[in-house]
Structures are given as C-alpha cells and as structure tokens.
XYZ file of C-alpha atoms in Angstrom:
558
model
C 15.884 39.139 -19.455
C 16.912 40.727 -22.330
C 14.617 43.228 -25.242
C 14.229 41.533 -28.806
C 16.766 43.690 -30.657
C 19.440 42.648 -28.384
C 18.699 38.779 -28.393
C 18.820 39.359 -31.884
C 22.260 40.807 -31.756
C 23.225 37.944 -29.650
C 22.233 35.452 -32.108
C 24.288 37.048 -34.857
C 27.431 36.921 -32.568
C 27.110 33.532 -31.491
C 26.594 32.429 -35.164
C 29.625 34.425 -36.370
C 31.748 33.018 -33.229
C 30.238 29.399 -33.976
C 31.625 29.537 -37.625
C 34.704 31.023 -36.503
C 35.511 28.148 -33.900
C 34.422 25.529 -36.452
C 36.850 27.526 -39.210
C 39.604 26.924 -36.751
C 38.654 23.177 -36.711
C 40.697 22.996 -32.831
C 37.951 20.939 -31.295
C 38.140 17.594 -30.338
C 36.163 14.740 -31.538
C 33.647 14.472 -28.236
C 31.357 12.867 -27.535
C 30.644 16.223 -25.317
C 27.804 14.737 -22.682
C 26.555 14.072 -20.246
C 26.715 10.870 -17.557
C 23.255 10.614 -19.151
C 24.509 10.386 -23.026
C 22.871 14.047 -23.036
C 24.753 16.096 -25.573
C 26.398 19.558 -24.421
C 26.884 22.671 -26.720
C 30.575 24.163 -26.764
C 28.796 27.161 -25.368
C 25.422 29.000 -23.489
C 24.518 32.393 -23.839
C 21.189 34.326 -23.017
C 19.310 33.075 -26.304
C 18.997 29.695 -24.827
C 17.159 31.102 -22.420
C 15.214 33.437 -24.410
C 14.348 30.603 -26.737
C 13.443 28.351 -24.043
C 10.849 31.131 -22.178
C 12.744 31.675 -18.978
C 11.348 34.440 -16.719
C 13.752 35.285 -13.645
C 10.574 35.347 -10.967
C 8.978 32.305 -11.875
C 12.034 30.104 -12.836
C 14.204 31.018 -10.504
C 13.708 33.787 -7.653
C 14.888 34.541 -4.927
C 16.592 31.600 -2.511
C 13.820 30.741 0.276
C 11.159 32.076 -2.117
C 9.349 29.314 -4.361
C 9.292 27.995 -6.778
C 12.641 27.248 -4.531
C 15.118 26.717 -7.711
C 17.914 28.257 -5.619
C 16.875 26.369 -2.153
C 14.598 26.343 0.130
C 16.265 28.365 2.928
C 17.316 32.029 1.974
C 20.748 32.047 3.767
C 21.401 28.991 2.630
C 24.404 27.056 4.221
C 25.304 30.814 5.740
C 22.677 29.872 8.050
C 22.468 26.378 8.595
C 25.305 23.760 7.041
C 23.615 20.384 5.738
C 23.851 17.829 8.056
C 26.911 15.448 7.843
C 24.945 11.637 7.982
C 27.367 8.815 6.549
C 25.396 5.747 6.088
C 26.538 2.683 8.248
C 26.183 -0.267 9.820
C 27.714 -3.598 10.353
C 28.036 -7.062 11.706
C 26.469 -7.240 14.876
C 24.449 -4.444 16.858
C 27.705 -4.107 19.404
C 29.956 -3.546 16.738
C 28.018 -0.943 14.157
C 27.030 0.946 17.567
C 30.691 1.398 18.470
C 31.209 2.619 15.097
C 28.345 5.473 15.290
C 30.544 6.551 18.744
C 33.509 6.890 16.989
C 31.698 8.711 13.602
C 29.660 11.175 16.153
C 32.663 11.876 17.732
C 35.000 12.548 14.821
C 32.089 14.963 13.565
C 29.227 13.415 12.146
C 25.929 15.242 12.956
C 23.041 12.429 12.386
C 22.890 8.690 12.248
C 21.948 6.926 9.151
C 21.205 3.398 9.695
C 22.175 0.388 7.383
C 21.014 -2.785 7.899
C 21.774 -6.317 6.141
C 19.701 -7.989 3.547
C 17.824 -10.515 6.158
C 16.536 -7.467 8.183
C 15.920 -5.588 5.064
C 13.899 -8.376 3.659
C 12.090 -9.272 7.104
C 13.466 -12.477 8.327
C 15.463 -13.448 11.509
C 18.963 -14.493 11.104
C 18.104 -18.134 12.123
C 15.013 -18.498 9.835
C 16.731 -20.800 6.764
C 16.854 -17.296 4.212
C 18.214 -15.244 7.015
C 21.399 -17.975 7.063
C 24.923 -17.032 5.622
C 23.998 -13.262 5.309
C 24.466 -11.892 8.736
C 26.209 -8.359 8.813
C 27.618 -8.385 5.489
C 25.577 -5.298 3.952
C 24.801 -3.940 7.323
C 24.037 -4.624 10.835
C 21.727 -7.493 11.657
C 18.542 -6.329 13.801
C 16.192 -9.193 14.827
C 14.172 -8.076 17.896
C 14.100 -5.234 20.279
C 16.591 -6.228 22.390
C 18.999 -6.009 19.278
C 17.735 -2.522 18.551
C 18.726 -1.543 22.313
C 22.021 -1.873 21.802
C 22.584 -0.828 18.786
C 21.316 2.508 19.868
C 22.816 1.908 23.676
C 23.750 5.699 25.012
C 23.288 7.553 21.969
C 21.409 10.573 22.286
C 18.484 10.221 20.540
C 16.574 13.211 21.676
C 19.567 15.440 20.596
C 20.425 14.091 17.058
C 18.347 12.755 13.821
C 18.347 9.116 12.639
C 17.956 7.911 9.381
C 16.732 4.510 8.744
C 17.198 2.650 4.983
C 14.568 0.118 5.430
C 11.488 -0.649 2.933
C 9.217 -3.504 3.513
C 9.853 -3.937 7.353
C 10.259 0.128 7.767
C 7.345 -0.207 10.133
C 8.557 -2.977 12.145
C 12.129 -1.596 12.488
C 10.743 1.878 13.448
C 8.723 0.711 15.872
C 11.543 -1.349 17.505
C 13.426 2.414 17.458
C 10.522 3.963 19.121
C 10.251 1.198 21.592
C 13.440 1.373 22.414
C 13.881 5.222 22.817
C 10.736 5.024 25.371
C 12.195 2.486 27.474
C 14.776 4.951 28.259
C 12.388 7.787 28.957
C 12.141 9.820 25.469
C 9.001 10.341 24.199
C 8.066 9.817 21.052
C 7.424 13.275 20.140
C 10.860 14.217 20.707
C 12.638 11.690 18.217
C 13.558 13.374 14.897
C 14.761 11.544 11.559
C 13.270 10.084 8.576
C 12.240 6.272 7.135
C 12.903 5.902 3.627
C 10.344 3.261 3.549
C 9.871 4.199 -0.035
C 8.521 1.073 -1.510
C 7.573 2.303 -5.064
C 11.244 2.164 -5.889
C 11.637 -1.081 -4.531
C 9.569 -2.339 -7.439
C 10.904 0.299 -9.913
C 14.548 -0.881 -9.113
C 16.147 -2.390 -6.022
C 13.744 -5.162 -5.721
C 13.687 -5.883 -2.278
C 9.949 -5.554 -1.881
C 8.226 -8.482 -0.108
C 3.859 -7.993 -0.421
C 2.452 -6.593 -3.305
C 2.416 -3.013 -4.022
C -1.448 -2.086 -3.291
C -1.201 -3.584 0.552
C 2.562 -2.128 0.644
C 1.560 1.085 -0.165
C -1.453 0.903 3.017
C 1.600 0.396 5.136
C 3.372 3.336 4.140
C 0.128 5.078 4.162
C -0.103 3.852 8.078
C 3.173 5.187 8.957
C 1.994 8.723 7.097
C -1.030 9.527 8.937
C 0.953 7.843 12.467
C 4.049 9.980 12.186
C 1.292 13.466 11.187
C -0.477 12.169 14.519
C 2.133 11.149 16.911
C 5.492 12.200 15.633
C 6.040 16.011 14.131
C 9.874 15.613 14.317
C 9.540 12.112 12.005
C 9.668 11.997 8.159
C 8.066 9.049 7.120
C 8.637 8.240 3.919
C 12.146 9.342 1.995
C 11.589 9.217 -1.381
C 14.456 7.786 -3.005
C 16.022 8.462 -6.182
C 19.619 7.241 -5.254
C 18.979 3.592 -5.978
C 17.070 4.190 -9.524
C 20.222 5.901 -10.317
C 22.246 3.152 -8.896
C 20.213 0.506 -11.095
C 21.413 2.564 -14.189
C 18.705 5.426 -15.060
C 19.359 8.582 -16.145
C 19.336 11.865 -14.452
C 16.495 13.009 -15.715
C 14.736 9.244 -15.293
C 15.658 9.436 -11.137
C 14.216 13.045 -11.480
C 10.922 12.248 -13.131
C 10.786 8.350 -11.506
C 11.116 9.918 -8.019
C 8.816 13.021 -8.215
C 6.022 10.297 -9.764
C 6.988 8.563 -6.938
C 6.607 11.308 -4.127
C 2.983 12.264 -5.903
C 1.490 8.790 -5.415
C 2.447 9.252 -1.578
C 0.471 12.015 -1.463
C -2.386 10.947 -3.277
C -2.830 7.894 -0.849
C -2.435 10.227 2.281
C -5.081 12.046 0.899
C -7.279 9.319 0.322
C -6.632 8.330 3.854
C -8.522 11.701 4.552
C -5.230 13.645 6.117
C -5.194 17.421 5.518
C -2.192 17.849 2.842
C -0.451 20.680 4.899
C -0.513 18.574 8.069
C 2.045 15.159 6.316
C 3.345 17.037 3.144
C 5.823 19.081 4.787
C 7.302 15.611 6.565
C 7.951 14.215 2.950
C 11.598 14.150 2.515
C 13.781 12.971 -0.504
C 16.877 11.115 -1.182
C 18.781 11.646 -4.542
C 22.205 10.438 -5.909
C 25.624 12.326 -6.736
C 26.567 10.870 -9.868
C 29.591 12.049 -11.736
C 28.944 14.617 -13.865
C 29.378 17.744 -11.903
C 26.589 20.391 -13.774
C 23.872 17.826 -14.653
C 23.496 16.527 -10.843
C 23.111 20.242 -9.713
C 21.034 21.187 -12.029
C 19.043 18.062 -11.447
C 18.247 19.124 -7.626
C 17.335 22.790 -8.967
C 14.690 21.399 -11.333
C 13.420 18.747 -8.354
C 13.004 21.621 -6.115
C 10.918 23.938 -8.696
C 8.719 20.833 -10.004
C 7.670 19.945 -6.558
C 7.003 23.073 -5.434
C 4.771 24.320 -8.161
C 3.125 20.716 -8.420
C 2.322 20.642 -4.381
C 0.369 24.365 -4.941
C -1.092 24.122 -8.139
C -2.028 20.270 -8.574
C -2.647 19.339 -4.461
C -3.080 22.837 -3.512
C -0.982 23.063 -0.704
C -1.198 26.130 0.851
C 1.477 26.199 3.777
C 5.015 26.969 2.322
C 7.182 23.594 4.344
C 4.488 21.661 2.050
C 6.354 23.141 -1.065
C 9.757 22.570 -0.192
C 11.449 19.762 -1.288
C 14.380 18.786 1.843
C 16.312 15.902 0.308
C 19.466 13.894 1.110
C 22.472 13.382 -1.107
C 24.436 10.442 -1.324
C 27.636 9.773 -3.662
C 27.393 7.301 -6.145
C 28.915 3.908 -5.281
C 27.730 2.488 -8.860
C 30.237 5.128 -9.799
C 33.384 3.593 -7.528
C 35.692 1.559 -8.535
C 37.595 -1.483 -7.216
C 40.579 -0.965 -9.123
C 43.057 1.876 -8.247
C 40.422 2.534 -5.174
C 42.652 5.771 -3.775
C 41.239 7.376 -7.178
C 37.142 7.108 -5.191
C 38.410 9.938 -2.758
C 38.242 12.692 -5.818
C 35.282 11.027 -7.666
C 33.142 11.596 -4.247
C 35.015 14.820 -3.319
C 33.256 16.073 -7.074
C 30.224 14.332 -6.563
C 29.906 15.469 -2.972
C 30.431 19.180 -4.435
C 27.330 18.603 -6.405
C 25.340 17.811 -3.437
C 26.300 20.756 -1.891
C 26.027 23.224 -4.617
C 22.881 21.726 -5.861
C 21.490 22.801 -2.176
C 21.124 19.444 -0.298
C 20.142 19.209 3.715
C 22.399 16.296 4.629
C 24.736 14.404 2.999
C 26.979 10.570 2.733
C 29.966 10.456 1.160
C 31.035 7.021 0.206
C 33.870 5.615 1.424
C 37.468 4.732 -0.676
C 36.781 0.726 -0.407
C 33.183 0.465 -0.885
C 33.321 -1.628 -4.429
C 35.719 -3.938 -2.003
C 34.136 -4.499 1.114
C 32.006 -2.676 3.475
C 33.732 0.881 4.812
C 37.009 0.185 7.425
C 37.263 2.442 10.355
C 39.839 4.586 8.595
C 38.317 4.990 4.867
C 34.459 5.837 6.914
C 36.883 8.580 8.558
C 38.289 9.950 5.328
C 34.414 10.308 3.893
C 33.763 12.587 6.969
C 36.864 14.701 6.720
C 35.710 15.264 2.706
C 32.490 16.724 4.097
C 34.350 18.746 6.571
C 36.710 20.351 3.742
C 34.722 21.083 1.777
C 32.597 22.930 4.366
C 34.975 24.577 6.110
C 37.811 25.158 3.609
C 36.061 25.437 -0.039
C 34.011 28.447 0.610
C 31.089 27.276 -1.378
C 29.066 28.061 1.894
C 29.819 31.542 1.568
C 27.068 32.475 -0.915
C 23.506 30.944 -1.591
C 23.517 29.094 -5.307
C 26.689 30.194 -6.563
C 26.106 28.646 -10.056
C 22.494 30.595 -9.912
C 22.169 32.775 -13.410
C 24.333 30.408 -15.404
C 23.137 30.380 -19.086
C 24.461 26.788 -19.313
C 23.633 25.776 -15.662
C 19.871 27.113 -15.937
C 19.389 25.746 -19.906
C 20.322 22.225 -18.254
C 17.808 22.911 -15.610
C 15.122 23.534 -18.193
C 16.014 20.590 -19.953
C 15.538 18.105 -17.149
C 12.730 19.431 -16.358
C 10.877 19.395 -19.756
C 12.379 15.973 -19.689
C 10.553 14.722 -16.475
C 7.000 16.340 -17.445
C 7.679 14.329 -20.751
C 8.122 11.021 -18.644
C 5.205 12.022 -16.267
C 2.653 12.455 -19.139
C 3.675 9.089 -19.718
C 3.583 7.699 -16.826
C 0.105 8.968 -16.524
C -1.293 7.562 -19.768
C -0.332 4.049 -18.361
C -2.426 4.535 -15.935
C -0.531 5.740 -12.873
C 2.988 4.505 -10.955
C 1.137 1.305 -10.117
C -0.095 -0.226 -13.370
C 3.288 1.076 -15.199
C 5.125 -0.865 -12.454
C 3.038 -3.629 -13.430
C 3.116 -3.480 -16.883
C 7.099 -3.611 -16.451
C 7.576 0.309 -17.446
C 10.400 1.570 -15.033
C 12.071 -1.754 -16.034
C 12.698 -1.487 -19.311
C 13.080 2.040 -19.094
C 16.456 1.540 -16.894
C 17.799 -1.112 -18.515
C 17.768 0.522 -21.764
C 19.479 3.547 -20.108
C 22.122 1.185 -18.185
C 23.162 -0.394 -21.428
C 23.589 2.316 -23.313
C 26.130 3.743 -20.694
C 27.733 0.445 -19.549
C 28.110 0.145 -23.745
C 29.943 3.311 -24.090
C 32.503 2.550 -21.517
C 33.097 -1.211 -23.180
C 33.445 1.195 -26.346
C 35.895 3.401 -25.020
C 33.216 6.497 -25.704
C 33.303 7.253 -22.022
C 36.415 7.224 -19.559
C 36.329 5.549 -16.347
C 39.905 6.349 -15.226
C 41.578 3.336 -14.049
C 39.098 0.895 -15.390
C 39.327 1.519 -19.143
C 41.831 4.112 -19.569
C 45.007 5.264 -17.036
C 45.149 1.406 -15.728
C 47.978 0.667 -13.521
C 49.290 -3.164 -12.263
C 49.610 -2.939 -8.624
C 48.300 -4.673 -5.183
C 45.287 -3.011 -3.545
C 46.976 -2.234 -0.368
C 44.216 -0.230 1.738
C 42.867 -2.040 5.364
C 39.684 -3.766 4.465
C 37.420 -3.973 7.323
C 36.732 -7.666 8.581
C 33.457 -8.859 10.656
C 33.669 -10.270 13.643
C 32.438 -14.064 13.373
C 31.565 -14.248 17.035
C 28.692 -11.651 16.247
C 26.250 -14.185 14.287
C 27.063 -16.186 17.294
C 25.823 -13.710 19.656
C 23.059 -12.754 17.574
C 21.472 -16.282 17.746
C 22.116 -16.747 21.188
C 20.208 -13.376 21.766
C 17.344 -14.488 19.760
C 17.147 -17.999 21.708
C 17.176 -16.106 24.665
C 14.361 -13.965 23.886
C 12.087 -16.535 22.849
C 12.437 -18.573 25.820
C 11.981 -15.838 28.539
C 8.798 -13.870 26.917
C 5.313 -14.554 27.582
C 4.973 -16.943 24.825
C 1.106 -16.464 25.005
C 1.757 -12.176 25.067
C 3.725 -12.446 22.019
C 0.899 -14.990 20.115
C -1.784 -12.805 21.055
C -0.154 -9.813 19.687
C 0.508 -11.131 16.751
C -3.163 -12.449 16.317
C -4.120 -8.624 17.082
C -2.050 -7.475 14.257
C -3.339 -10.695 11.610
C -6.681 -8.820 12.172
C -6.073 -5.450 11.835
C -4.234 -6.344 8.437
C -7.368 -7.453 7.456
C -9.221 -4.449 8.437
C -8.099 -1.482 5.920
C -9.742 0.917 8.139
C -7.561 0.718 10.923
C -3.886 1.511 11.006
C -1.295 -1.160 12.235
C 1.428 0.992 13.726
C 0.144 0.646 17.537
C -0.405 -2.847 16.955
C 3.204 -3.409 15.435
C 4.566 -1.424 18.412
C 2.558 -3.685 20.857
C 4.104 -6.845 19.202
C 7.957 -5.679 19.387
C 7.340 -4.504 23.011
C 5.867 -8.225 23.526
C 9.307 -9.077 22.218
C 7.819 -10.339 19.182
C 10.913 -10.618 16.301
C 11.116 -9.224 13.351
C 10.806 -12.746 11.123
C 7.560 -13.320 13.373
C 5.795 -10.230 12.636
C 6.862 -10.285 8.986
C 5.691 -13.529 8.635
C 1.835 -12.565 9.878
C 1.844 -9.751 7.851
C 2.616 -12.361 4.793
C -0.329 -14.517 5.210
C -2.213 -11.907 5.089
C -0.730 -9.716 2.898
C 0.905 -12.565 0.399
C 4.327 -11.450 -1.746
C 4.670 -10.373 -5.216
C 6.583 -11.767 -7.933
C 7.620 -8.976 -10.515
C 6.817 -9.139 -13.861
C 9.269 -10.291 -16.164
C 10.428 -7.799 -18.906
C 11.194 -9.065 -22.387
C-alpha cells in the first residue's frame, strides 16, 4: 500500500511519537486486551500492515468479491438486511408456538427453534431420563403430533426455520418435514438450516449420544438428502457459539469451527457428492462476545479462510461454495444475573459486532437469560435492539464500515495466523476425530476458560456489576413462569399416540431403520421419515438407532 521510503518514514514517526507518549508517562496501567487475554498496542498505523505482507486484492477486495473479507454480498445490508431470528422455545408445543405468533408479529423474520434437554438428548418426556426436565431449556417435542402444533398456522413456505438440535437433528427434521407435507408444502419449498453440528458436541457442549464415526454418517445422510431433495435446506450449521460459550478464545472458536466445517466436507466427499452441489448449503453459527473489534475482525478472517480453503484445498469452483453465510448470536456466557437491566447494552455492543462483522441473521439475548428462560416482554426488548440498530444506527448505510482499519485489519491478520497455527496442529494429531479423542479441544478450552474466569476473580478484567460498580438491590424484572399443566398434556399426548397407531406399522418401521443403520451404504433419512409418519416417537427411534449405533463416553482430561 505504501513505497519503502515512506514506510520507512512511518516507522521513524511512530518511534518518535511512541517515546514521546511514554516521556509523558499519562497511560494507565492496562492490561490493554482483548476478551481473549490478546494484548493491544496504544496504536496501528500502515507498518503493521506492511510488516505483516498485506496486499489490498488478496486480503481484502472488494465486498461480494472473494476472498469475501468485507462480505459476501456487494451491497451489503443496502441490499438485503440480515435476518432478525431470536432463538426460542418453551414449555409445551402450545405455549412456545404462541410465542413465535407474537415474535413474527412484533417483527421477527425467521424462526429459530429451541428445544429442552430430553428432546435434545433423544428421549421422550415419560422415558425415566426424560422426567423432571420438561420445557425448562426449551420446548418439549416427542412425536409428530407435538411437532404439528408447535408449527400450527405458521407459514412455513414463506419464512426460514432454524432448528438447534445435534444427535436427534435427523429425527426432529424429519418430524418438521412430515409435518409441513401434511399440510400440503412440499419439501422443496421449506427453507432453514439444522445445526446438527455434532463435532462440537464432543469439542464442548457434550450433548452427543453415539460415537463420533457413526454420528458423523448421520450428518453425512442429512448432507447428501438435503443436496438431493431439499435446495432451500442447510444441513449442517457449523457452530462456533457454544465453543465460545464453554470458554475458548476467539481465535480457538475461529480455528475449532473452520476444522470443524472441513471435516463436513471431507465426509460429503467421500460419500461421492460433487462439492459445488452441498458446499454452498453449509452455513455457520458464531458468537458475539464482548469485545467489540476482536469479534468483527473474527468474522472477516472466517470469511477469507473459508473462501480461499474451499478453492484452493477442495477446489470448489462455483462462487456460493466459497462464501461463508453464518449466524450471530450474543453471548449469554457474557450476561449477568446481577444488575440484569445492564445485559440490554452488553448485547446492544455485541449485537453491533454481528452486524458490522457482516452476519446474515442474528439473536440477541434477552435481559433475564442468566435468570430464567426469556419473559414475553424481555424476548420483545431483544427484537426492538435488532430493529434500532437497523433502522436508526446507520451502520447499514455502507458495506464494512471498519474496512481499511490499520488496527481492525492487523487484528484480522492475527486471528487468522492464529487459526492456521491451531489447524497445523490439529492436523498433526491426526485429524478433528483422533484430537477429539485424544482429549485436544478439551484441554485446550479449559486452559483458555481459566485464564479468563482467573482474571476477573483477580480484578484484571471488569465485569460491571459483578466485580466492580456492584449495587444492593431486588431484581425486580417479570420472570417468565411455565405452565405445569403442559408436562401434563404432553404425556397425555404421548399415551394417546401410542394407543391409536398401528402398533405393528410403527415396529416394522423401526425394524426397517435397525437395518439400514447397519448398512453404511444406504442413507436413513427416508426411513426416519417413514417411522415419524408411522407415529413412531422420538425416544423410540433414538433408542434403535442406539443398539445399533451404541453411545460414547468422552475421554477424561487430566
């Protein structure tokens, strides 16, 4: 960007300012970082480009034009705003579908489905682990009849839906699909994305159920079904947010998740698909942690490493298989359950972020989420931030606003030199697999979440309102409260179901499926499907796939 001579004079006047600033001795002790611990300079300037090797074409570019550093669209939000898709779900299916009416019509643009930990961890609610958990972490789904009315007269032909699920993604999505074709909508029409991204599961939320190699078929299977059947579906949603949430780094969600997305691709390719035909169906799913420059500058370098990685190392050669479309959530390690008013600016900033670091949707957390699960009012308040900030901020007005900046592209650099670093070693473990077995991601976390969670005990780091700026006062916001009836009605349901099937239809499905588990050469997803429609539950088929399949007990790291 600049000739030698003048990057020379640059380098004398920084040194001569440097000495002048530390002459004055005005600075404050620090520590100047990062959320990561990653130290900050007092100031960037075009050397630290220079002396890193930056070239405007192929580091950054044009917006729309790879290797995408400043987004994949070339108008940017001008064009298109992101898509406004608050995650929820609640109690029973009645209740957490009343609550996407009321969302959709106070402005929300997409559905993002949460459900509670027995559906995320396959089992029905009146199976002995399902018991005492119903609708606490999200809305309990047990059968198809369940999924019916928790999507009862939304329009699910006109909107997207995201789903969180992991080990019973397939199950769950094939209740969705059943359901959406019993009221007349094809398949081919539904649009939204599974985050079914199991890899993390192991690497950090831990709610896996088989072991990774048959785990990672299933995924596979809803790949190549989706490419075949469903061009409006992404499959898999690679997700950083919840290695971030289990303590890592910036740089370890950006390396951990692009290792991540790779080994997707590599086992869709094995499968035999044709890269260009799944790759551009791969979405991702990153965090909004609280420190404003690193998290944009983190979605900058995600964009540019996938890009050039999907061309040069798979050899993509249709431009949607380079872009990286992701979705941004705020941080809810990040909230706080004391002074809780004080989460409305901590996700306003980290929502910024998001938005500035070029996301296509977005979920802003809601005030009372380190209380209790999002009340009617606070969910409300997380959709009007999105709408300010959209309509009053005027960061949609230009495409990467923060494009150029010596500090804002130097941090850019950095995490990416930083995720290459973790990928080389990632690589000499052996691949994603073996490190997950050999307890890798693990430790790598956990050193990561101590060191922060040790700062803030030390007073290095200030958490207003926890260690610093504490007040004594009542929480007085609404917090939301389930109704008890639901588990009732939920049981009752289930009951129901299972004594007006065709007991015999059901068994026989689920006999199909116990085969075709067996048989790697043949994908399950039309056999799942035939086993909800048979009104088959979700325990049920979870169970089959387990005996054949088995579960996996994680290593233990020392």
């Amino acid at each position: 960007m600049f000739d030698a001579e003048t990057l020379k004079r640059l380098r004398g006047s920084r040194e001569r300012w440097d000495a002048a600033v530390e002459a004055e001795g005005r600075e404050g002790p620090g520590p100047f970082m990062t959320t990561s611990s990653r130290p900050i300079q007092r100031l960037y300037d075009p050397t630290d480009l220079a002396d890193a090797d930056f070239d405007y074409t192929r580091d950054l570019g044009q917006p729309g034009e790879y290797p995408f550093t400043r987004g994949i669209h070339p108008t940017g939000y001008r064009g298109r705003p992101w898509t406004i898709r608050m995650f929820s779900g609640f109690g029973s299916a009645e209740e957490t579908n009343a609550r996407y009416h009321d969302l959709l019509q106070h402005g929300q643009s997409g559905l993002s489905i949460a459900f509670d930990m027995p559906t995320l961890l396959g089992y029905d609610h009146d199976q002995p682990h399902g018991e005492g958990e119903f609708g606490h972490c999200g809305v309990a789904v047990s059968s198809l009849p369940d999924m019916e009315a928790l999507l009862r007269d939304l329009p699910l032909d006109a909107i997207t839906t995201s789903m969180t699920i992991n080990s019973p993604a397939a199950v769950l999505w094939a209740m969705y699909i059943a359901a959406a074709e019993r009221r007349g909508i094809n398949r081919k029409d539904l649009g939204g994305t599974l985050q079914n991204d199991i890899l993390k599961e192991y690497i950090a939320q831990n709610e896996f159920i088989f072991p990774p190699r048959p785990s990672m078929r299933l995924v596979t299977d809803t790949i190549e079904f989706a490419t075949k059947e469903m061009p409006k579906w992404n499959t898999v949603s690679v997700s950083g947010y919840h290695i971030r949430e289990a303590g890592s780094t910036a740089a370890q969600e950006l390396a951990f998740t692009l290792s991540n997305g790779f080994e997707y691709v590599r086992w869709a390719l094995d499968r035999g698909l044709d890269i260009d035909a799944f790759a551009p169906r791969i979405s991702f799913f990153f965090n909004a942690h609280n420190d404003f420059f690193e998290e944009i500058a983190k979605y900058r370098a995600a964009r540019r490493i996938w890009a050039r990685e999907m061309r040069e190392t798979f050899h993509a050669k249709s431009k949607r298989s380079w872009w990286m479309r992701f979705h941004t959530q705020t941080a809810g390690v990040a909230l706080t359950d004391t002074q809780p008013e004080v989460n409305l600016m901590r996700v306003t900033i980290q929502a910024l972020a998001g938005v500035l670091g070029g996301t296509q949707s977005l979920h802003t957390d809601a005030m009372d989420e380190a209380l209790a699960l999002p009340s009617e009012k606070a969910a409300r308040l997380a959709v009007r931030t999105q709408q300010v900030i959209m309509h009053e901020s005027g960061v949609t007005n230009t495409v990467d606003p923060l494009g150029g900046s010596y500090f804002m592209e130097a941090l850019t650099n950095e995490l990416e030199r930083d995720a290459y670093d973790y990928f080389q070693k990632i690589e000499a473990l052996g691949g994603v697999i073996p490190a997950i077995e050999s307890g890798f991601f693990h430790r790598e976390i956990a050193d990561a979440s101590y060191r922060y969670n040790r700062e803030i005990d030390d007073g290095e780091r200030v958490i207003v309102g926890l260690n610093k700026f504490q007040v004594d006062e009542p929480i007085d916001i609404p917090i939301l409260r389930i109704d008890r009836e639901g588990a009732h009605r939920h049981r009752e349901r289930l009951q129901q179901l299972r004594n007006e099937r065709d007991a015999e239809a059901a068994q026989q499905s689920l006999q199909r499926l116990a085969n075709v588990c067996r048989d790697e050469h043949e994908n399950t997803m039309p056999y799942i499907i035939d086993a909800v429609n048979a009104h088959c539950t979700l325990g049920e088929v979870m169970d089959t796939m387990r005996e054949v399949f088995g579960e996996y007990r994680e290593v233990l790291v020392v």
